[in-house]
Amino acid sequence: MDTEAQPTERDRSSRPFDAGAEQAPGARGPEDRSRSALTARLAEWFPGGRITLTVLVCLAFLLLLHTFVVQPFQVSSGSMERGLRAGDRVAVNKVAYRFGAAPRRGDVVVFDGTGYFGDADYIKRVVGVGGDHVVCCDKDGRIQVNGRSVDESSFLYPGDRPSAVPFDVVVPDGTLFVLGDHRSASRDSRDHLGSPGGGMIPVGEVVGRADRIVWPPDRWARLDRPDAYARVPAAAGSPDGARG
């Protein structure tokens, strides 16, 4: 007798039901319908319906982006020429120094100068971080950081000296020593050495790092950190110096 089991109609009908296989092409599932219904209900609350809702969602996204991630900043003077001109707009990365990161020598930063430089936001280049010994100038007229002379010729304004004002400072922990690239047209840490704070900017006042020129279109460019600062040695006894 042939005892091999034969499939029956019952066997076939008792297989688990594959909802996906039976669903008509293009049909929406319950979750899709729920999301669509929710969107439709929300749209009813606004004049203009879905168009208004879409615009509001986009505006909310841009507001969050502006508040927490990237902020546009307009350069108002020529103190950062030759790299940045008055009228340039730069994208400021507001998360660059969160999650344990800190400004590094050579970074171009935007900061709130209230109580230090004046009641406004400023854009300058970081020359010294906490613990650094910054001196002007060496026998060749260059700025020294932690005993190393820095060649600033790739970004310094043509014809400018690294500084016409001599200084010899140790940057306190948690602060920055900042200079403009157009030294003869910049009011920066050198001009406030005798002011409260000694010309130093607290890291907590930094809005973010300027990463790109985004306007006008013919000026679009990335703002890279100069190699000259990357070669500066760590400040003696300072863990922050290693990130220079």
Short mmCIF file of N, CA, C and O in Angstrom, two decimals, residues 42-101:
data_model
loop_
_atom_site.label_atom_id
_atom_site.label_comp_id
_atom_site.label_asym_id
_atom_site.label_seq_id
_atom_site.Cartn_x
_atom_site.Cartn_y
_atom_site.Cartn_z
N LEU A 42 -4.94 66.95 10.94
CA LEU A 42 -4.11 68.11 11.28
C LEU A 42 -4.27 69.22 10.26
O LEU A 42 -4.33 70.40 10.61
N ALA A 43 -4.34 68.84 8.99
CA ALA A 43 -4.46 69.83 7.92
C ALA A 43 -5.76 70.62 8.03
O ALA A 43 -5.82 71.79 7.63
N GLU A 44 -6.81 70.01 8.61
CA GLU A 44 -8.10 70.69 8.74
C GLU A 44 -8.02 71.87 9.71
O GLU A 44 -8.86 72.76 9.68
N TRP A 45 -7.03 71.87 10.57
CA TRP A 45 -6.91 72.94 11.56
C TRP A 45 -6.34 74.23 10.97
O TRP A 45 -6.37 75.27 11.61
N PHE A 46 -5.74 74.16 9.79
CA PHE A 46 -5.05 75.32 9.23
C PHE A 46 -5.71 75.80 7.95
O PHE A 46 -6.09 74.99 7.10
N PRO A 47 -5.83 77.11 7.80
CA PRO A 47 -6.28 77.64 6.50
C PRO A 47 -5.27 77.24 5.42
O PRO A 47 -4.08 77.38 5.61
N GLY A 48 -5.78 76.74 4.33
CA GLY A 48 -4.87 76.30 3.28
C GLY A 48 -4.56 74.83 3.34
O GLY A 48 -3.88 74.29 2.46
N GLY A 49 -5.02 74.15 4.41
CA GLY A 49 -4.90 72.70 4.49
C GLY A 49 -3.48 72.18 4.47
O GLY A 49 -2.61 72.68 5.18
N ARG A 50 -3.23 71.18 3.62
CA ARG A 50 -1.94 70.49 3.59
C ARG A 50 -0.79 71.42 3.21
O ARG A 50 0.33 71.24 3.69
N ILE A 51 -1.06 72.39 2.36
CA ILE A 51 0.02 73.30 1.94
C ILE A 51 0.53 74.09 3.15
O ILE A 51 1.74 74.19 3.39
N THR A 52 -0.40 74.64 3.92
CA THR A 52 -0.01 75.40 5.11
C THR A 52 0.71 74.50 6.11
O THR A 52 1.72 74.90 6.71
N LEU A 53 0.20 73.29 6.30
CA LEU A 53 0.83 72.35 7.23
C LEU A 53 2.25 72.04 6.79
O LEU A 53 3.18 72.00 7.62
N THR A 54 2.44 71.81 5.50
CA THR A 54 3.78 71.49 4.99
C THR A 54 4.74 72.66 5.21
O THR A 54 5.89 72.46 5.62
N VAL A 55 4.26 73.88 4.95
CA VAL A 55 5.10 75.06 5.16
C VAL A 55 5.49 75.19 6.62
O VAL A 55 6.65 75.48 6.96
N LEU A 56 4.54 74.97 7.53
CA LEU A 56 4.82 75.09 8.97
C LEU A 56 5.83 74.04 9.42
O LEU A 56 6.71 74.33 10.24
N VAL A 57 5.70 72.82 8.91
CA VAL A 57 6.65 71.76 9.27
C VAL A 57 8.06 72.13 8.79
O VAL A 57 9.04 71.96 9.51
N CYS A 58 8.14 72.67 7.57
CA CYS A 58 9.45 73.08 7.03
C CYS A 58 10.06 74.21 7.86
O CYS A 58 11.26 74.20 8.15
N LEU A 59 9.21 75.17 8.26
CA LEU A 59 9.70 76.28 9.08
C LEU A 59 10.18 75.79 10.44
O LEU A 59 11.20 76.26 10.96
N ALA A 60 9.46 74.85 11.03
CA ALA A 60 9.85 74.30 12.31
C ALA A 60 11.19 73.57 12.21
O ALA A 60 12.07 73.69 13.07
N PHE A 61 11.35 72.84 11.09
CA PHE A 61 12.62 72.14 10.87
C PHE A 61 13.77 73.13 10.73
O PHE A 61 14.84 72.96 11.33
N LEU A 62 13.56 74.22 9.98
CA LEU A 62 14.60 75.22 9.80
C LEU A 62 14.92 75.92 11.11
O LEU A 62 16.09 76.23 11.39
N LEU A 63 13.90 76.16 11.93
CA LEU A 63 14.12 76.79 13.23
C LEU A 63 14.99 75.90 14.12
O LEU A 63 15.92 76.37 14.78
N LEU A 64 14.68 74.61 14.15
CA LEU A 64 15.48 73.68 14.95
C LEU A 64 16.91 73.60 14.42
O LEU A 64 17.87 73.55 15.20
N LEU A 65 17.05 73.59 13.10
CA LEU A 65 18.37 73.55 12.49
C LEU A 65 19.18 74.79 12.87
O LEU A 65 20.36 74.70 13.25
N HIS A 66 18.52 75.96 12.81
CA HIS A 66 19.17 77.22 13.13
C HIS A 66 19.55 77.29 14.60
O HIS A 66 20.62 77.78 14.97
N THR A 67 18.68 76.77 15.47
CA THR A 67 18.90 76.87 16.91
C THR A 67 19.98 75.93 17.41
O THR A 67 20.79 76.30 18.26
N PHE A 68 20.01 74.72 16.88
CA PHE A 68 20.86 73.70 17.47
C PHE A 68 22.01 73.21 16.58
O PHE A 68 22.95 72.61 17.09
N VAL A 69 21.97 73.46 15.28
CA VAL A 69 22.96 72.83 14.39
C VAL A 69 23.79 73.86 13.62
O VAL A 69 25.00 73.96 13.82
N VAL A 70 23.17 74.61 12.74
CA VAL A 70 23.91 75.56 11.89
C VAL A 70 23.23 76.92 11.94
O VAL A 70 22.00 77.02 11.86
N GLN A 71 24.05 77.97 12.08
CA GLN A 71 23.52 79.32 12.11
C GLN A 71 24.28 80.19 11.11
O GLN A 71 25.52 80.18 11.10
N PRO A 72 23.57 80.93 10.25
CA PRO A 72 24.28 81.86 9.35
C PRO A 72 24.76 83.08 10.12
O PRO A 72 24.11 83.53 11.06
N PHE A 73 25.91 83.59 9.72
CA PHE A 73 26.49 84.76 10.38
C PHE A 73 27.06 85.67 9.31
O PHE A 73 27.81 85.21 8.43
N GLN A 74 26.72 86.95 9.35
CA GLN A 74 27.24 87.90 8.36
C GLN A 74 28.46 88.62 8.92
O GLN A 74 28.43 89.17 10.02
N VAL A 75 29.54 88.59 8.15
CA VAL A 75 30.76 89.28 8.53
C VAL A 75 30.55 90.77 8.31
O VAL A 75 30.19 91.20 7.21
N SER A 76 30.77 91.56 9.35
CA SER A 76 30.42 92.99 9.27
C SER A 76 31.62 93.91 9.07
O SER A 76 31.45 95.12 8.92
N SER A 77 32.83 93.35 9.09
CA SER A 77 34.02 94.20 8.94
C SER A 77 35.09 93.46 8.16
O SER A 77 34.93 92.27 7.83
N GLY A 78 36.18 94.15 7.92
CA GLY A 78 37.29 93.52 7.19
C GLY A 78 38.36 92.96 8.09
O GLY A 78 39.48 92.70 7.65
N SER A 79 38.05 92.72 9.37
CA SER A 79 39.08 92.28 10.31
C SER A 79 39.57 90.86 10.06
O SER A 79 40.59 90.47 10.62
N MET A 80 38.85 90.09 9.22
CA MET A 80 39.29 88.72 8.92
C MET A 80 39.74 88.57 7.47
O MET A 80 39.87 87.46 6.96
N GLU A 81 39.97 89.69 6.77
CA GLU A 81 40.56 89.58 5.44
C GLU A 81 41.99 89.06 5.57
O GLU A 81 42.65 89.29 6.58
N ARG A 82 42.52 88.23 4.67
CA ARG A 82 42.00 88.15 3.33
C ARG A 82 40.99 87.05 3.12
O ARG A 82 40.34 86.97 2.05
N GLY A 83 40.82 86.19 4.10
CA GLY A 83 39.91 85.05 3.94
C GLY A 83 38.44 85.44 3.93
O GLY A 83 37.67 84.91 3.14
N LEU A 84 38.03 86.36 4.80
CA LEU A 84 36.63 86.76 4.91
C LEU A 84 36.50 88.25 4.69
O LEU A 84 37.22 89.05 5.31
N ARG A 85 35.57 88.62 3.83
CA ARG A 85 35.33 90.02 3.54
C ARG A 85 34.05 90.51 4.21
O ARG A 85 33.16 89.71 4.51
N ALA A 86 33.95 91.80 4.41
CA ALA A 86 32.71 92.38 4.92
C ALA A 86 31.57 92.06 3.96
O ALA A 86 31.71 92.23 2.75
N GLY A 87 30.48 91.55 4.50
CA GLY A 87 29.34 91.17 3.68
C GLY A 87 29.26 89.67 3.42
O GLY A 87 28.19 89.18 3.03
N ASP A 88 30.35 88.95 3.61
CA ASP A 88 30.30 87.49 3.46
C ASP A 88 29.37 86.90 4.51
O ASP A 88 29.28 87.41 5.65
N ARG A 89 28.69 85.85 4.12
CA ARG A 89 27.90 85.08 5.09
C ARG A 89 28.54 83.71 5.27
O ARG A 89 28.86 83.05 4.27
N VAL A 90 28.72 83.32 6.50
CA VAL A 90 29.35 82.04 6.79
C VAL A 90 28.37 81.13 7.53
O VAL A 90 27.47 81.60 8.23
N ALA A 91 28.55 79.83 7.35
CA ALA A 91 27.76 78.85 8.09
C ALA A 91 28.52 78.48 9.35
O ALA A 91 29.66 78.01 9.27
N VAL A 92 27.89 78.71 10.49
CA VAL A 92 28.53 78.45 11.78
C VAL A 92 28.03 77.12 12.34
O VAL A 92 26.83 76.94 12.56
N ASN A 93 28.95 76.21 12.52
CA ASN A 93 28.64 74.88 13.04
C ASN A 93 28.50 74.95 14.56
O ASN A 93 29.48 75.11 15.29
N LYS A 94 27.26 74.84 15.06
CA LYS A 94 27.00 75.02 16.49
C LYS A 94 27.20 73.74 17.30
O LYS A 94 27.14 73.79 18.53
N VAL A 95 27.42 72.62 16.64
CA VAL A 95 27.65 71.37 17.37
C VAL A 95 29.12 70.96 17.33
O VAL A 95 29.48 69.92 17.86
N ALA A 96 29.97 71.78 16.72
CA ALA A 96 31.38 71.43 16.57
C ALA A 96 32.07 71.22 17.91
O ALA A 96 32.97 70.39 18.03
N TYR A 97 31.63 71.99 18.93
CA TYR A 97 32.31 71.93 20.22
C TYR A 97 31.44 71.34 21.32
O TYR A 97 31.66 71.58 22.51
N ARG A 98 30.46 70.56 20.91
CA ARG A 98 29.67 69.84 21.90
C ARG A 98 30.19 68.42 22.00
O ARG A 98 31.05 67.99 21.25
N PHE A 99 29.66 67.68 22.96
CA PHE A 99 30.00 66.28 23.15
C PHE A 99 31.50 66.09 23.42
O PHE A 99 32.13 65.15 22.93
N GLY A 100 32.07 67.03 24.19
CA GLY A 100 33.45 66.87 24.63
C GLY A 100 34.49 67.53 23.77
O GLY A 100 35.65 67.62 24.18
N ALA A 101 34.15 68.01 22.60
CA ALA A 101 35.12 68.69 21.73
C ALA A 101 35.33 70.13 22.21
O ALA A 101 34.50 70.69 22.92
#
